[in-house]
Amino acid sequence: MAKLCIALDTNLQQALDLVGALRGYPLIFKVGYKLFINHHKVITDKVKETGFELFLDLKLHDIPNTVKEGVISARDLGADYLTIHISAGKEALKQAVEVKGKIKLLGVSLLTSLSEEDLLDLGICRDRESHVLELARLAVETGFDGIVCSGQEVTLLKERLQRPFLAVVPGIRLEGQPAEDQKRVISVEEALQRGADILVMGRSILRSENPVKRVEEILLMLA
Ligand code: C5P
């Protein structure tokens, strides 16, 4: 069954309240740098102590040795998932895998906020799908556990990659909600049909008047 991951893109108090209010639900909480930089131990300990899985979304992108040290620190912090940009290169991915322990390493292929035009601006001339597929192949063959990709690429990756992997899909919107800065959004139903294993949702839940009720509704869709 697919899992729901809530992106804690909030201030510290809102994050602590939400984690406390959702105790007992089968959820992953994603901590990104907004909270991590100033409050990392407070929020990561709260997520773990409340019994949830911890997804550290730090999107590491550095030279191999620095990436490796980052993975070791995340491992020591008790993270269950950690993101690394696949474009950090094969050697960085390899060294990350060597020290990962029980962390599930997730390779970031292409940010869901990037359009075809953005790719050209970055000097990437192959089409989006080929680019994502080749990055994902590199990560999975190096021993990564999952790939962060848009809902539009999940089917392709599930069909074409030879090894099993977790498809982690952000950019999810409920009916009628605005895409905002995301360029490639998808509904919960579509993400599931296409094979998403972890649905990452932020604003659709955080901006709800009753986030707990909204989480319950989404969990019913996943059941
Ligand atoms: O609010 P929204 O649901 O768009 O939030 C999506 C979350 O997923 C954010 O925390 C964002 O950093 C993260 N993410 C993403 N696209 C990626 C990787 C992570 O939107 N490729």
CSV table of C-alpha atoms and ligand atoms in Angstrom, one decimal:
chain,number,residue,atom,x,y,z
A,1,MET,CA,0.0,0.0,0.0
A,2,ALA,CA,1.2,3.5,-0.8
A,3,LYS,CA,2.3,5.7,2.0
A,4,LEU,CA,1.5,9.4,2.7
A,5,CYS,CA,4.4,11.7,3.6
A,6,ILE,CA,3.5,15.2,4.9
A,7,ALA,CA,5.9,17.9,4.0
A,8,LEU,CA,6.4,20.0,7.2
A,9,ASP,CA,6.9,23.3,5.4
A,10,THR,CA,5.6,25.3,8.3
A,11,ASN,CA,7.0,27.2,11.3
A,12,LEU,CA,8.2,25.1,14.3
A,13,GLN,CA,5.1,25.4,16.4
A,14,GLN,CA,2.7,24.5,13.6
A,15,ALA,CA,5.0,21.5,12.8
A,16,LEU,CA,5.0,20.3,16.5
A,17,ASP,CA,1.3,20.7,16.7
A,18,LEU,CA,0.6,18.8,13.6
A,19,VAL,CA,2.9,15.9,14.4
A,20,GLY,CA,1.3,15.7,17.9
A,21,ALA,CA,-2.3,15.9,16.5
A,22,LEU,CA,-1.6,13.0,14.0
A,23,ARG,CA,-0.1,10.6,16.5
A,24,GLY,CA,-1.1,7.0,15.6
A,25,TYR,CA,-1.7,7.5,11.9
A,26,PRO,CA,0.5,5.7,9.4
A,27,LEU,CA,2.5,8.6,8.2
A,28,ILE,CA,6.0,9.8,7.2
A,29,PHE,CA,6.9,13.4,8.1
A,30,LYS,CA,9.3,15.2,5.8
A,31,VAL,CA,11.6,17.8,7.3
A,32,GLY,CA,13.2,20.2,4.8
A,33,TYR,CA,15.7,23.0,5.3
A,34,LYS,CA,13.1,25.5,6.4
A,35,LEU,CA,12.8,23.8,9.8
A,36,PHE,CA,16.0,21.8,9.7
A,37,ILE,CA,18.4,24.7,9.7
A,38,ASN,CA,17.2,26.3,12.9
A,39,HIS,CA,15.3,23.6,14.8
A,40,HIS,CA,16.6,20.3,13.6
A,41,LYS,CA,16.8,18.3,16.8
A,42,VAL,CA,13.5,19.7,18.1
A,43,ILE,CA,11.5,18.7,15.1
A,44,THR,CA,13.4,15.5,14.2
A,45,ASP,CA,13.2,14.2,17.7
A,46,LYS,CA,9.5,15.0,17.9
A,47,VAL,CA,8.8,13.1,14.7
A,48,LYS,CA,10.7,10.0,15.9
A,49,GLU,CA,9.5,10.1,19.5
A,50,THR,CA,5.9,10.3,18.2
A,51,GLY,CA,6.5,7.1,16.3
A,52,PHE,CA,6.6,8.4,12.7
A,53,GLU,CA,9.1,7.7,10.0
A,54,LEU,CA,11.5,10.7,9.4
A,55,PHE,CA,12.1,11.8,5.9
A,56,LEU,CA,15.0,14.3,5.8
A,57,ASP,CA,14.7,16.3,2.6
A,58,LEU,CA,18.0,18.0,2.5
A,59,LYS,CA,18.7,17.3,-1.2
A,60,LEU,CA,22.4,16.8,-0.8
A,61,HIS,CA,24.4,17.9,-3.8
A,62,ASP,CA,28.2,18.1,-3.2
A,63,ILE,CA,31.5,16.3,-3.7
A,64,PRO,CA,31.5,12.6,-2.9
A,65,ASN,CA,33.2,12.9,0.5
A,66,THR,CA,30.9,15.7,1.7
A,67,VAL,CA,27.8,13.8,0.6
A,68,LYS,CA,29.1,10.7,2.4
A,69,GLU,CA,29.6,12.7,5.6
A,70,GLY,CA,26.1,14.1,5.3
A,71,VAL,CA,24.6,10.6,4.9
A,72,ILE,CA,26.5,9.5,8.1
A,73,SER,CA,25.1,12.4,10.0
A,74,ALA,CA,21.6,11.8,8.8
A,75,ARG,CA,22.0,8.1,9.7
A,76,ASP,CA,23.1,9.0,13.2
A,77,LEU,CA,20.1,11.4,13.6
A,78,GLY,CA,17.8,8.4,13.0
A,79,ALA,CA,16.5,9.5,9.6
A,80,ASP,CA,14.5,6.8,7.7
A,81,TYR,CA,14.7,8.5,4.3
A,82,LEU,CA,17.2,11.0,2.9
A,83,THR,CA,17.3,12.8,-0.5
A,84,ILE,CA,20.3,13.3,-2.6
A,85,HIS,CA,20.5,15.0,-6.1
A,86,ILE,CA,21.4,12.3,-8.6
A,87,SER,CA,23.3,15.0,-10.5
A,88,ALA,CA,25.9,15.0,-7.7
A,89,GLY,CA,27.3,12.1,-9.9
A,90,LYS,CA,28.0,8.4,-9.7
A,91,GLU,CA,30.9,8.6,-7.2
A,92,ALA,CA,28.9,10.6,-4.7
A,93,LEU,CA,26.0,8.2,-5.1
A,94,LYS,CA,28.3,5.2,-4.6
A,95,GLN,CA,29.9,6.6,-1.5
A,96,ALA,CA,26.4,7.5,-0.1
A,97,VAL,CA,25.3,3.9,-0.6
A,98,GLU,CA,28.4,2.5,1.1
A,99,VAL,CA,27.5,4.3,4.4
A,100,LYS,CA,23.7,4.4,4.3
A,101,GLY,CA,23.0,1.8,6.9
A,102,LYS,CA,19.2,1.5,7.3
A,103,ILE,CA,18.4,4.9,5.7
A,104,LYS,CA,16.5,4.6,2.4
A,105,LEU,CA,18.3,6.9,-0.1
A,106,LEU,CA,16.1,8.7,-2.5
A,107,GLY,CA,17.6,10.2,-5.6
A,108,VAL,CA,16.1,13.5,-6.8
A,109,SER,CA,15.8,13.4,-10.5
A,110,LEU,CA,14.3,16.6,-11.7
A,111,LEU,CA,12.5,19.1,-9.5
A,112,THR,CA,8.8,19.1,-10.1
A,113,SER,CA,8.9,22.9,-10.3
A,114,LEU,CA,11.1,22.7,-13.5
A,115,SER,CA,9.5,23.0,-17.0
A,116,GLU,CA,10.9,22.1,-20.4
A,117,GLU,CA,12.0,25.7,-20.8
A,118,ASP,CA,13.9,25.6,-17.5
A,119,LEU,CA,15.8,22.5,-18.8
A,120,LEU,CA,16.9,24.5,-21.9
A,121,ASP,CA,18.0,27.4,-19.6
A,122,LEU,CA,20.2,24.8,-17.7
A,123,GLY,CA,21.7,23.6,-20.9
A,124,ILE,CA,20.0,20.2,-20.8
A,125,CYS,CA,19.1,19.4,-24.4
A,126,ARG,CA,17.6,15.9,-24.1
A,127,ASP,CA,13.9,15.7,-23.5
A,128,ARG,CA,12.6,15.7,-19.9
A,129,GLU,CA,11.6,12.0,-19.9
A,130,SER,CA,14.9,10.8,-21.2
A,131,HIS,CA,16.7,13.0,-18.7
A,132,VAL,CA,14.7,11.7,-15.7
A,133,LEU,CA,15.0,8.1,-16.9
A,134,GLU,CA,18.8,8.2,-17.3
A,135,LEU,CA,19.2,9.9,-13.9
A,136,ALA,CA,16.9,7.4,-12.2
A,137,ARG,CA,18.7,4.5,-13.9
A,138,LEU,CA,22.0,5.7,-12.5
A,139,ALA,CA,20.7,6.0,-9.0
A,140,VAL,CA,18.9,2.7,-8.9
A,141,GLU,CA,21.8,0.8,-10.4
A,142,THR,CA,24.1,2.4,-7.8
A,143,GLY,CA,21.9,1.0,-5.0
A,144,PHE,CA,19.5,3.8,-4.2
A,145,ASP,CA,16.2,2.7,-2.7
A,146,GLY,CA,13.9,5.2,-4.4
A,147,ILE,CA,13.5,8.1,-6.9
A,148,VAL,CA,11.8,11.4,-6.4
A,149,CYS,CA,10.0,12.2,-9.6
A,150,SER,CA,6.9,13.9,-10.8
A,151,GLY,CA,3.7,11.9,-11.2
A,152,GLN,CA,4.0,12.2,-15.0
A,153,GLU,CA,7.2,10.2,-15.0
A,154,VAL,CA,6.3,7.4,-12.6
A,155,THR,CA,4.8,5.1,-15.3
A,156,LEU,CA,7.9,5.4,-17.5
A,157,LEU,CA,10.3,4.7,-14.6
A,158,LYS,CA,8.2,1.7,-13.4
A,159,GLU,CA,8.2,0.2,-16.9
A,160,ARG,CA,11.8,0.9,-17.8
A,161,LEU,CA,13.9,0.4,-14.7
A,162,GLN,CA,15.0,-3.1,-14.2
A,163,ARG,CA,15.2,-3.1,-10.4
A,164,PRO,CA,12.4,-2.5,-7.9
A,165,PHE,CA,12.5,1.0,-6.3
A,166,LEU,CA,10.3,3.4,-4.3
A,167,ALA,CA,8.6,6.0,-6.5
A,168,VAL,CA,8.3,9.1,-4.3
A,169,VAL,CA,6.0,11.7,-5.9
A,170,PRO,CA,5.6,15.3,-4.8
A,171,GLY,CA,3.5,17.9,-6.7
A,172,ILE,CA,0.2,16.3,-5.7
A,173,ARG,CA,-3.0,18.4,-5.7
A,174,LEU,CA,-6.6,17.7,-4.6
A,175,GLU,CA,-9.3,18.6,-7.0
A,176,GLY,CA,-9.5,22.3,-7.7
A,177,GLN,CA,-6.3,23.3,-5.8
A,178,PRO,CA,-3.8,25.6,-7.6
A,179,ALA,CA,-0.5,24.2,-8.8
A,180,GLU,CA,1.3,27.4,-7.4
A,181,ASP,CA,5.1,27.0,-8.1
A,182,GLN,CA,4.8,23.3,-9.2
A,183,LYS,CA,4.8,22.8,-13.0
A,184,ARG,CA,3.9,19.1,-13.1
A,185,VAL,CA,1.1,18.3,-10.7
A,186,ILE,CA,-1.1,15.3,-10.4
A,187,SER,CA,-4.1,14.1,-8.4
A,188,VAL,CA,-3.9,11.5,-5.6
A,189,GLU,CA,-5.9,9.0,-7.7
A,190,GLU,CA,-3.6,9.4,-10.7
A,191,ALA,CA,-0.5,9.1,-8.7
A,192,LEU,CA,-1.7,5.8,-7.3
A,193,GLN,CA,-2.8,4.5,-10.7
A,194,ARG,CA,0.6,5.3,-12.1
A,195,GLY,CA,2.4,3.4,-9.3
A,196,ALA,CA,3.5,6.0,-6.7
A,197,ASP,CA,4.8,4.3,-3.5
A,198,ILE,CA,5.1,7.5,-1.4
A,199,LEU,CA,2.9,10.6,-2.0
A,200,VAL,CA,4.5,13.7,-0.7
A,201,MET,CA,2.0,16.4,0.1
A,202,GLY,CA,2.5,19.8,1.7
A,203,ARG,CA,0.2,22.8,1.0
A,204,SER,CA,-2.8,20.7,0.2
A,205,ILE,CA,-2.8,19.5,3.8
A,206,LEU,CA,-1.1,22.4,5.6
A,207,ARG,CA,-3.5,25.0,4.2
A,208,SER,CA,-6.6,23.1,5.1
A,209,GLU,CA,-8.8,24.4,7.9
A,210,ASN,CA,-8.8,20.9,9.4
A,211,PRO,CA,-5.5,19.2,8.5
A,212,VAL,CA,-6.3,16.1,10.5
A,213,LYS,CA,-9.6,15.5,8.7
A,214,ARG,CA,-7.8,16.1,5.4
A,215,VAL,CA,-5.2,13.5,6.2
A,216,GLU,CA,-7.9,11.0,7.2
A,217,GLU,CA,-9.6,11.6,3.8
A,218,ILE,CA,-6.3,11.1,1.9
A,219,LEU,CA,-5.5,8.0,3.9
A,220,LEU,CA,-8.8,6.5,2.9
A,221,MET,CA,-7.9,7.1,-0.8
A,222,LEU,CA,-4.7,5.1,-0.2
A,223,ALA,CA,-6.4,2.2,1.6
B,1,C5P,O1,3.2,22.1,-1.0
B,1,C5P,P1,3.6,21.0,-2.0
B,1,C5P,O2,2.7,19.8,-1.9
B,1,C5P,O3,3.8,21.5,-3.4
B,1,C5P,O4,5.0,20.5,-1.4
B,1,C5P,C1,5.8,19.6,-2.1
B,1,C5P,C2,7.0,19.2,-1.2
B,1,C5P,O5,7.8,18.3,-1.9
B,1,C5P,C3,7.9,20.4,-0.8
B,1,C5P,O6,8.4,20.2,0.5
B,1,C5P,C4,9.0,20.3,-1.8
B,1,C5P,O7,10.3,20.7,-1.3
B,1,C5P,C5,9.1,18.8,-2.1
B,1,C5P,N1,9.7,18.4,-3.4
B,1,C5P,C6,9.1,18.8,-4.6
B,1,C5P,N2,9.7,18.4,-5.7
B,1,C5P,C7,10.7,17.6,-5.8
B,1,C5P,C8,11.3,17.1,-4.5
B,1,C5P,C9,10.7,17.6,-3.4
B,1,C5P,O8,8.1,19.5,-4.6
B,1,C5P,N3,11.2,17.1,-6.9
